[in-house]
mmCIF file of C-alpha atoms in Angstrom:
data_model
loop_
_atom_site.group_PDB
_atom_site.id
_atom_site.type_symbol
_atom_site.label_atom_id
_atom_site.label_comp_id
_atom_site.label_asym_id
_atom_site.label_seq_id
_atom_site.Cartn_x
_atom_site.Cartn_y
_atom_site.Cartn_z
ATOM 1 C CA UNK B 1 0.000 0.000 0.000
ATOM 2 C CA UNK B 2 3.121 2.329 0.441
ATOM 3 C CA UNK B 3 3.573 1.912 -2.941
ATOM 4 C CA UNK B 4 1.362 4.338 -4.661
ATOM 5 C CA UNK B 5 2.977 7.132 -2.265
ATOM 6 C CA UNK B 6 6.552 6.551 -3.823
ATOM 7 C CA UNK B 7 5.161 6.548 -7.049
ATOM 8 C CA UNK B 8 4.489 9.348 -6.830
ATOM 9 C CA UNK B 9 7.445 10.824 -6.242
ATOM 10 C CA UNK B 10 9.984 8.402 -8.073
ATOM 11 C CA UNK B 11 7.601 9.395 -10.873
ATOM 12 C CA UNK B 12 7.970 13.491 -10.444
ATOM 13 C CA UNK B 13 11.880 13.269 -8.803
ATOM 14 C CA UNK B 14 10.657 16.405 -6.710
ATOM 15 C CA UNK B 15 8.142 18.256 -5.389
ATOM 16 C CA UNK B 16 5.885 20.544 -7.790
ATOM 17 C CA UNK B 17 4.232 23.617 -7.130
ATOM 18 C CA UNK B 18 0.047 23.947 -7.746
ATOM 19 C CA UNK B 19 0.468 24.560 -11.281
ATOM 20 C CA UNK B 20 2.731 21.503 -12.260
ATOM 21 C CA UNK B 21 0.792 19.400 -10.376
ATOM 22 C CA UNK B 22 -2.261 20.556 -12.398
ATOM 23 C CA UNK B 23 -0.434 19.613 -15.201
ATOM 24 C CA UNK B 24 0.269 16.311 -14.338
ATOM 25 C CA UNK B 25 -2.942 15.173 -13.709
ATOM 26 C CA UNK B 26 -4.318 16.726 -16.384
ATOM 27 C CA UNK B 27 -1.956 14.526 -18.902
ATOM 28 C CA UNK B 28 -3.392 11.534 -19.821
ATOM 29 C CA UNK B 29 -0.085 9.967 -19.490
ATOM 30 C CA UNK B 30 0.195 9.957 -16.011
ATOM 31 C CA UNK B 31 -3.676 8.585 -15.855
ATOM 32 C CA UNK B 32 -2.298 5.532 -17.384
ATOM 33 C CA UNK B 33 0.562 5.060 -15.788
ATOM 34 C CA UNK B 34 -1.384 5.112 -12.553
ATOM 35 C CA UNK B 35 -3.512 2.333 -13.829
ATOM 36 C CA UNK B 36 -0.609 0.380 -15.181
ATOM 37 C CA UNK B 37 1.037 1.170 -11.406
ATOM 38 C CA UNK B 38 -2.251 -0.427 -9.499
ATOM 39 C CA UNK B 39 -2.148 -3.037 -11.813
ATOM 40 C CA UNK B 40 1.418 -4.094 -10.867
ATOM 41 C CA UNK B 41 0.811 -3.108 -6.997
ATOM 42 C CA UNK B 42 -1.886 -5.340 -7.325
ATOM 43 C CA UNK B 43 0.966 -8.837 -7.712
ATOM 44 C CA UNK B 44 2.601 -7.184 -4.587
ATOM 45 C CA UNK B 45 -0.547 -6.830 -2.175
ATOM 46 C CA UNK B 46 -1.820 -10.046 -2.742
ATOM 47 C CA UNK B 47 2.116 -11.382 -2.472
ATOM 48 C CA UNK B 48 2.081 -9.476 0.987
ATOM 49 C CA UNK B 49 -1.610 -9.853 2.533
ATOM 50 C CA UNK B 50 -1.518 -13.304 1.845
ATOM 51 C CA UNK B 51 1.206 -13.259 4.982
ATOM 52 C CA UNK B 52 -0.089 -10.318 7.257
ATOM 53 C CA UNK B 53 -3.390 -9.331 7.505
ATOM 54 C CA UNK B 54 -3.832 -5.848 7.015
ATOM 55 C CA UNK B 55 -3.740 -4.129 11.253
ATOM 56 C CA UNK B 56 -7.121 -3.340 11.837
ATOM 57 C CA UNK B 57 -10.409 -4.808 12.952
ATOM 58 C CA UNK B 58 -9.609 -7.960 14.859
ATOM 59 C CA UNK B 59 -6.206 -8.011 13.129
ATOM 60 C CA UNK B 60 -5.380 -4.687 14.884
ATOM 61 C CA UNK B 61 -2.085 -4.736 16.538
ATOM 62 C CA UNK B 62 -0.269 -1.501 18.119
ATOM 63 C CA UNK B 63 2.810 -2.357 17.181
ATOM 64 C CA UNK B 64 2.294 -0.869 13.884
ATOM 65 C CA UNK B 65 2.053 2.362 14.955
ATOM 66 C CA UNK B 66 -0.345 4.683 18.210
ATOM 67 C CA UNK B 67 -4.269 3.235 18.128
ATOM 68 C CA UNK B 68 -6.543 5.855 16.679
ATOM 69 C CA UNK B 69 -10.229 6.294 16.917
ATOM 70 C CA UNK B 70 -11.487 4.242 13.434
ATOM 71 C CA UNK B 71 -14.369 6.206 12.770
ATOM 72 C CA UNK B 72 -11.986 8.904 12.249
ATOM 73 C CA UNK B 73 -9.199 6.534 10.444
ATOM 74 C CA UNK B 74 -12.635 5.327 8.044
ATOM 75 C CA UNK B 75 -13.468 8.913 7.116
ATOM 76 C CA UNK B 76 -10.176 10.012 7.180
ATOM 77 C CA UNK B 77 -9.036 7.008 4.752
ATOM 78 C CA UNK B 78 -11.918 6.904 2.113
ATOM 79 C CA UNK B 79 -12.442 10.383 1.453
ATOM 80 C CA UNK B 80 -9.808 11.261 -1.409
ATOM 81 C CA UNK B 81 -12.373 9.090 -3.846
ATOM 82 C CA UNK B 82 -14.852 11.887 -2.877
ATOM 83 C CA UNK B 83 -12.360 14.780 -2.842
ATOM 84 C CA UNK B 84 -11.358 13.577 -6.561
ATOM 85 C CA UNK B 85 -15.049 13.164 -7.852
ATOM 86 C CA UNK B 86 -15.675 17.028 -6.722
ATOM 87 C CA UNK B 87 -12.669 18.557 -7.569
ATOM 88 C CA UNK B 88 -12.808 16.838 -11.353
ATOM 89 C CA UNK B 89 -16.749 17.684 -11.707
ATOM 90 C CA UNK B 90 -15.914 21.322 -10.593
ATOM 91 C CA UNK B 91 -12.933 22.417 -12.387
ATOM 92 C CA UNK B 92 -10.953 19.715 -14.827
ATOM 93 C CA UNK B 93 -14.092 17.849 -16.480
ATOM 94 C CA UNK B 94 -14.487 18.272 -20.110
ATOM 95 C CA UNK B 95 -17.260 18.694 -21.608
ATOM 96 C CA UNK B 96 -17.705 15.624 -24.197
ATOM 97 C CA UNK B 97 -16.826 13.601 -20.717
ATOM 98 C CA UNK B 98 -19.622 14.932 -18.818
ATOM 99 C CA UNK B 99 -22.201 15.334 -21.120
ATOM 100 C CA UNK B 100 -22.180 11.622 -21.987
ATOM 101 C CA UNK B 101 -24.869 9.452 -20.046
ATOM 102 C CA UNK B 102 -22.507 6.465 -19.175
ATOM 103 C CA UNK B 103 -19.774 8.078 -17.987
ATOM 104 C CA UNK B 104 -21.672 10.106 -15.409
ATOM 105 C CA UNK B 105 -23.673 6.921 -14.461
ATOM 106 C CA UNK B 106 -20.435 5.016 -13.747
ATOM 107 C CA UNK B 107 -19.235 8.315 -12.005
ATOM 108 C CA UNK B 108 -22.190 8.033 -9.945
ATOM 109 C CA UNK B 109 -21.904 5.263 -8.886
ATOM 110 C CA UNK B 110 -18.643 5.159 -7.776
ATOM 111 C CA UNK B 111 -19.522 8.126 -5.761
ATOM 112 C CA UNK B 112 -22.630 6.406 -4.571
ATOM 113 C CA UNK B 113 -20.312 3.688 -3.209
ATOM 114 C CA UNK B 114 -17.785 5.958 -1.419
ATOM 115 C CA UNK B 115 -20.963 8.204 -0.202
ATOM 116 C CA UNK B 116 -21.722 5.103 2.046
ATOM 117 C CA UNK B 117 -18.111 3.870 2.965
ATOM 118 C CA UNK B 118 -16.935 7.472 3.669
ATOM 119 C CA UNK B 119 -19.869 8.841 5.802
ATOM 120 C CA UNK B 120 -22.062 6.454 6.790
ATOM 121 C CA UNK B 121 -20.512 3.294 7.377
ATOM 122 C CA UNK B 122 -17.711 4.085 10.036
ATOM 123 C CA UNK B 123 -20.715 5.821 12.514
ATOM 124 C CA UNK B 124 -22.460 2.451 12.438
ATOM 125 C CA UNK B 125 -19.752 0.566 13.410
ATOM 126 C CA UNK B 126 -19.905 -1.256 16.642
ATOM 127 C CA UNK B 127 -17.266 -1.973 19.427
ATOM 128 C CA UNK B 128 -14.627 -1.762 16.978
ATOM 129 C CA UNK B 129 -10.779 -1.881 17.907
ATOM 130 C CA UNK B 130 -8.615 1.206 17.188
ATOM 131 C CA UNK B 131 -6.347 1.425 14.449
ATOM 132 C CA UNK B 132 -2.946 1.982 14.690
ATOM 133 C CA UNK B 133 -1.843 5.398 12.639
ATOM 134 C CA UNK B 134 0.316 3.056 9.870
ATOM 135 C CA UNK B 135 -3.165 2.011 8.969
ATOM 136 C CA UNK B 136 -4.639 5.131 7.920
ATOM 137 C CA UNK B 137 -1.931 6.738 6.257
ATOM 138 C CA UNK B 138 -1.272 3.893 3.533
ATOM 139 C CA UNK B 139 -4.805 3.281 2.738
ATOM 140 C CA UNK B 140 -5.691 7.263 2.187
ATOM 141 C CA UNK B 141 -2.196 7.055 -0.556
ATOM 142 C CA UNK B 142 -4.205 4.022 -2.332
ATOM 143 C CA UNK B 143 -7.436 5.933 -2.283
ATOM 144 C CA UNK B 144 -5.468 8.941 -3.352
ATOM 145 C CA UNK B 145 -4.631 7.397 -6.183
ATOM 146 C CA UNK B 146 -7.425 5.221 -7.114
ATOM 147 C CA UNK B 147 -9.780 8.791 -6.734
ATOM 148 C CA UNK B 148 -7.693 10.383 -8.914
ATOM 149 C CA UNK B 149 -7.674 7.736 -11.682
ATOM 150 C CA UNK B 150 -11.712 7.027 -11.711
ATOM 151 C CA UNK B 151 -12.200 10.421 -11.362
ATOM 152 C CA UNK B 152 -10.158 11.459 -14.316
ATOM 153 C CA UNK B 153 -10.638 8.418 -16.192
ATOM 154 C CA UNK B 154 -14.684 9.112 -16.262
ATOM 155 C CA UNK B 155 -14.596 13.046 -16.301
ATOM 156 C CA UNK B 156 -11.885 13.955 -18.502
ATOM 157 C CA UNK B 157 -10.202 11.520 -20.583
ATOM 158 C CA UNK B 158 -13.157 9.174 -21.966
ATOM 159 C CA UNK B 159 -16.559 10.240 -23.588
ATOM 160 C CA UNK B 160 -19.009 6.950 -24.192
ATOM 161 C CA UNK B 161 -21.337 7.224 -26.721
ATOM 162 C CA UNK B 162 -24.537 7.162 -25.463
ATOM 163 C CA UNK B 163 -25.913 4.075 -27.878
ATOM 164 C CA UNK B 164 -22.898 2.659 -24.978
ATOM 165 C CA UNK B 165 -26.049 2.496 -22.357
ATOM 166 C CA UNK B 166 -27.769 -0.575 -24.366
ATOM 167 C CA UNK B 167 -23.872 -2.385 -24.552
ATOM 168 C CA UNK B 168 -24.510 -5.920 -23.007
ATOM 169 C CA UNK B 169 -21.589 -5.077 -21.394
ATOM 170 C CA UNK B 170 -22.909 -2.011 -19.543
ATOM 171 C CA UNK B 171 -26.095 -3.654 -18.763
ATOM 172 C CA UNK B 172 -24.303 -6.507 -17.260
ATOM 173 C CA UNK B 173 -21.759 -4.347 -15.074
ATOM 174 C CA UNK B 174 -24.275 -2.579 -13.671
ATOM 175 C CA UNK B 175 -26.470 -5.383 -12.418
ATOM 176 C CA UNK B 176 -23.181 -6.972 -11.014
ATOM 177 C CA UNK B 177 -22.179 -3.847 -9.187
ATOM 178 C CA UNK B 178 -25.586 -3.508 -7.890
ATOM 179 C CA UNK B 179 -26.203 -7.040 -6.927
ATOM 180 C CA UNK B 180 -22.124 -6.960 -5.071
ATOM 181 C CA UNK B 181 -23.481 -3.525 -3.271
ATOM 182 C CA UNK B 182 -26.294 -4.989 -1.802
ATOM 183 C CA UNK B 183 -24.155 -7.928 -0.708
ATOM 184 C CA UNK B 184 -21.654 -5.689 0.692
ATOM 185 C CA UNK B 185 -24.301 -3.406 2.554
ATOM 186 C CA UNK B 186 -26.585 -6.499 3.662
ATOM 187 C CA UNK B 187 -23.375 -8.453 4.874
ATOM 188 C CA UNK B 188 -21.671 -4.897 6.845
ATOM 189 C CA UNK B 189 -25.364 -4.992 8.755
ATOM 190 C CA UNK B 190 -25.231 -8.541 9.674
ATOM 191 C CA UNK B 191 -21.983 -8.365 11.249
ATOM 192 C CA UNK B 192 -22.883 -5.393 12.840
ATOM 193 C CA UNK B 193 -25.982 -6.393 14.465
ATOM 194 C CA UNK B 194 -24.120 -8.804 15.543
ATOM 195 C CA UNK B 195 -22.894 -6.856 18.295
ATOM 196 C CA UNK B 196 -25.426 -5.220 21.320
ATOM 197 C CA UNK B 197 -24.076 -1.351 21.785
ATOM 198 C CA UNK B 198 -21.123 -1.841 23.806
ATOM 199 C CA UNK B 199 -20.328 -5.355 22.662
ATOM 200 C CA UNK B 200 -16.755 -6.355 21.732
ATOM 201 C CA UNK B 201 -15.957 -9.699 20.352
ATOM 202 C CA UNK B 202 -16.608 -11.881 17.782
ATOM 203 C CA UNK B 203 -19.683 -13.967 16.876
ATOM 204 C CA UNK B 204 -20.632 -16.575 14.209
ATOM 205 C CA UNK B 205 -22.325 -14.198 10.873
ATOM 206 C CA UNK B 206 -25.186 -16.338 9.728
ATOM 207 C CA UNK B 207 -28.113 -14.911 6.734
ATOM 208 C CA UNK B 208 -27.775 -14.222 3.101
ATOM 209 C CA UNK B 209 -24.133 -14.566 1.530
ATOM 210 C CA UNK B 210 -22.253 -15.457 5.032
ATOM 211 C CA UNK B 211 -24.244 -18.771 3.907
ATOM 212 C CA UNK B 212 -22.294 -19.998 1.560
ATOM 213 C CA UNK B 213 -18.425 -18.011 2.883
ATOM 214 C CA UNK B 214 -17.322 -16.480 5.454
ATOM 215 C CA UNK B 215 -15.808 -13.601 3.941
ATOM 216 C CA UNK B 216 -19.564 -12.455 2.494
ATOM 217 C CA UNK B 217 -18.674 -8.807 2.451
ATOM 218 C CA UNK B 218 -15.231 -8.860 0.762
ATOM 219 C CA UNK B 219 -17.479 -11.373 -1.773
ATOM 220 C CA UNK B 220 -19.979 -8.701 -2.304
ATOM 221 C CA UNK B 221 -17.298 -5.445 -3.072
ATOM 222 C CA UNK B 222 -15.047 -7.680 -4.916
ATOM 223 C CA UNK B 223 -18.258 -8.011 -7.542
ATOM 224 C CA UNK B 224 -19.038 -5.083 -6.843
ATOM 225 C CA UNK B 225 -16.110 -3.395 -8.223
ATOM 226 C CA UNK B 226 -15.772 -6.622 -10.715
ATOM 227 C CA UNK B 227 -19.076 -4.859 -12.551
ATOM 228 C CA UNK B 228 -17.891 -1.639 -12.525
ATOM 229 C CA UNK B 229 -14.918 -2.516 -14.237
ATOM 230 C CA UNK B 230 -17.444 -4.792 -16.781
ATOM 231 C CA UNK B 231 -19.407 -1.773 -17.179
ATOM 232 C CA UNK B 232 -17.007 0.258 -18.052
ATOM 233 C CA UNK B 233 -14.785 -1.849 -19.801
ATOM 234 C CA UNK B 234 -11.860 0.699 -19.507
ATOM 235 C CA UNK B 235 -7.607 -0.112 -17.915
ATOM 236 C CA UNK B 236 -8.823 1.665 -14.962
ATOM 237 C CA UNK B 237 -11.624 -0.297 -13.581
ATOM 238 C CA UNK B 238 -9.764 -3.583 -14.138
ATOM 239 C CA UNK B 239 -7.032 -1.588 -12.210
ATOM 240 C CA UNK B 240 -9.721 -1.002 -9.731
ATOM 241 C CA UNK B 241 -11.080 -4.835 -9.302
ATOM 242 C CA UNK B 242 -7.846 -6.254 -9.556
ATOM 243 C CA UNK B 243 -6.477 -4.281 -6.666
ATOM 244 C CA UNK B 244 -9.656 -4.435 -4.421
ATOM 245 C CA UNK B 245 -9.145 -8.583 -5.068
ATOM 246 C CA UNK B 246 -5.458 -8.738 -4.193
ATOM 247 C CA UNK B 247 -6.563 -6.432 -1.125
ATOM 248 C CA UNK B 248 -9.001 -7.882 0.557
ATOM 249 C CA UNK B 249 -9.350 -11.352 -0.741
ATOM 250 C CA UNK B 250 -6.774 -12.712 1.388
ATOM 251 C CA UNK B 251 -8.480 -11.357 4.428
ATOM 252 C CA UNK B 252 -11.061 -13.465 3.491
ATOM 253 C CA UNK B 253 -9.395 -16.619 3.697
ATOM 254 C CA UNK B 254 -7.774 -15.092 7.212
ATOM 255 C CA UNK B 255 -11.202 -14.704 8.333
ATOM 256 C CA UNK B 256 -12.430 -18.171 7.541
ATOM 257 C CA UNK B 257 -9.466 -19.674 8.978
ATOM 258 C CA UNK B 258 -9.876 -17.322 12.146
ATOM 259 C CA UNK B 259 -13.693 -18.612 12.711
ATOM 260 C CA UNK B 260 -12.477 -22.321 12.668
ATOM 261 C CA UNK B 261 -9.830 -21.648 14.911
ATOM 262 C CA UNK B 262 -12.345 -19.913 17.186
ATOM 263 C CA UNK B 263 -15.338 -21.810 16.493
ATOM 264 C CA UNK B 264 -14.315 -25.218 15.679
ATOM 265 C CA UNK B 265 -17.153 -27.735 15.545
ATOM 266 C CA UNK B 266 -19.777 -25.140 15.815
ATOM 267 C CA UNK B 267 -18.696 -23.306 12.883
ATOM 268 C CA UNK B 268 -20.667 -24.504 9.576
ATOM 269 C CA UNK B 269 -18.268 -27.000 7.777
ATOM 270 C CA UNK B 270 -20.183 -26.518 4.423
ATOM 271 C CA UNK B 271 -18.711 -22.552 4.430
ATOM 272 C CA UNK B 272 -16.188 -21.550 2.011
ATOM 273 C CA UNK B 273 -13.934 -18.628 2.544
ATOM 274 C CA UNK B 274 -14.786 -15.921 -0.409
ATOM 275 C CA UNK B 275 -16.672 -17.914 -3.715
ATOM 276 C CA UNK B 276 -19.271 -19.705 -3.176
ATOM 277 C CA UNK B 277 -19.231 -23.835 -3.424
ATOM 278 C CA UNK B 278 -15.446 -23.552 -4.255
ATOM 279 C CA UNK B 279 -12.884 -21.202 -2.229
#
C-alpha cells in the first residue's frame, strides 16, 4: 500500500508547485501510468496480505504504529475518492466527458459507493478496535490514487457514446455492481448487528451470503467493483477490481481460517472462505 505514495514521487523526482501538479494530472499519461502502477501493486498486495493481515479490525495490533479512533481513520481514509469526484466535476471535467450518459452513471456510482463507505458506514460501526496510525496513512495514498484515476478516467479523458447504455456489457456491469453492493451493505449490517451497543468480540455471521463463505462482504465489493470494471470496460476499472481482489481477498481466507480456529465444531463446515461452493 506504500507503494502508490513513492510513485508518486519516483515518478515526479521532486516536489511541484500547484500549477505543475495541475499539469500532471491533467496529462493523460500519467492517468495511465497510474492504472498500469495499481495493476502491478496489485501482484505485490496479494504477495504481501496473503502473509499479514492488514492491522485493523480484529487483526489490529499496536505495534504498527499509536491506536486511533477508526471512525476517524474510516473517514479520514476513504475520502480522497470523494475529494477527486468534486474537484474533477468542478474544475478539470471536459465537456464531451460529462455530457455523456454512461460516464456520469459510472461516475455516480462510484460516488454512490464511497458516499456510504466514507460517511455512513464508520458511525455504524460497533465496538470496533482502534487502528494503529500506519493504517490510515497507507490506505488514504491508495485511495489517493485510485480517486484520482476514476475520477479522471470518467470526467476527462473518456466520452461513451450514449448508444454505450444498451452495450450488453454495460447492462451486465451494472447489475453486477448492484447485486455486489447490496451484498456488501446487507453483509456490513449482519456483522454489525451482531454486536449489542457496547459489545466487543466476535460472533458466528449467519443470513444471506455469510451462507455460503465467510468472507460475504469482501465477496460482495469484490463483484461489486468486478461490474464496474465490466461496465465500463476501460484499464482503470480492471485496475480497480484487480487491486480491491489482491486487497481484501486474502483477508477473506484469514477470516475463515480465524472462525475455525475460534469456532471449531460449531462453525458450519459446508462454508467456504470468499466464492461460493469452491474457495
Amino acid at each position: 500500500l506504500a507503494v502508490p505514495l513513492a510513485f508518486l514521487f519516483i515518478c515526479r523526482g521532486t516536489m511541484m508547485d500547484l500549477a505543475q501538479f495541475e499539469a500532471w494530472i491533467l496529462d493523460e499519461t500519467t492517468n495511465n501510468a497510474v492504472a498500469a502502477g495499481m495493476i502491478a501493486m496489485a501482484i505485490f498486495t496479494v504477495l504481501g496480505t496473503i502473509f499479514v493481515a492488514a492491522p485493523y479490525g480484529r487483526y489490529s495490533d499496536s505495534r504498527w504504529g499509536p491506536l486511533i479512533n477508526a471512525k476517524v481513520c474510516w473517514v479520514f481514509m476513504e475520502s480522497p475518492n470523494l475529494i477527486w469526484t468534486a474537484l474533477f466535476l468542478a474544475f478539470y471535467s471536459r465537456e464531451e466527458s460529462v455530457q455523456s450518459v454512461p460516464n456520469m452513471i459510472l461516475l455516480g456510482m462510484f460516488a454512490f459507493h464511497y458516499t456510504n463507505r466514507t460517511l455512513i458506514f464508520p458511525f455504524r460501526l460497533r465496538g470496533v478496535k482502534p487502528m494503529p496510525i500506519s493504517m490510515p496513512l497507507l490506505a488514504v495514498s491508495y485511495c489517493f490514487f485510485n480517486g484520482y484515476l476514476q475520477a479522471s478516467s470518467l470526467t476527462r479523458f473518456t466520452a461513451r457514446d450514449p448508444l454505450y447504455l444498451g452495450d450488453p456489457r454495460f447492462l451486465a456491469g451494472v447489475f453486477l455492481f448492484f447485486c455486489g453492493w447490496y451484498i456488501n451493505v446487507d453483509s456490513d449490517a449482519r456483522l454489525r448487528n451482531l454486536r449489542k451497543p457496547g459489545e466487543t468480540g466476535y460472533k458466528i455471521p449467519r443470513g444471506g451470503m455469510f451462507e455460503y463463505v465467510s468472507g460475504a462482504n469482501f465477496f460482495g465489493e469484490i463483484l461489486e467493483w468486478t461490474g464496474f470494471a465490466i461496465a465500463s470496460w476501460s484499464m482503470a476499472g480492471v485496475a480497480f477490481a484487480l487491486y480491491t481482489a489482491a486487497n481484501i481477498g486474502p483477508r477473506a481466507l484469514k477470516h475463515h481460517q480465524y472462525y475455525l480456529d475460534k469456532f471449531k465444531e460449531e462453525y458450519p463446515k459446508e462454508r467456504k472462505a470468499l466464492i461460493p461452493f469452491l474457495l
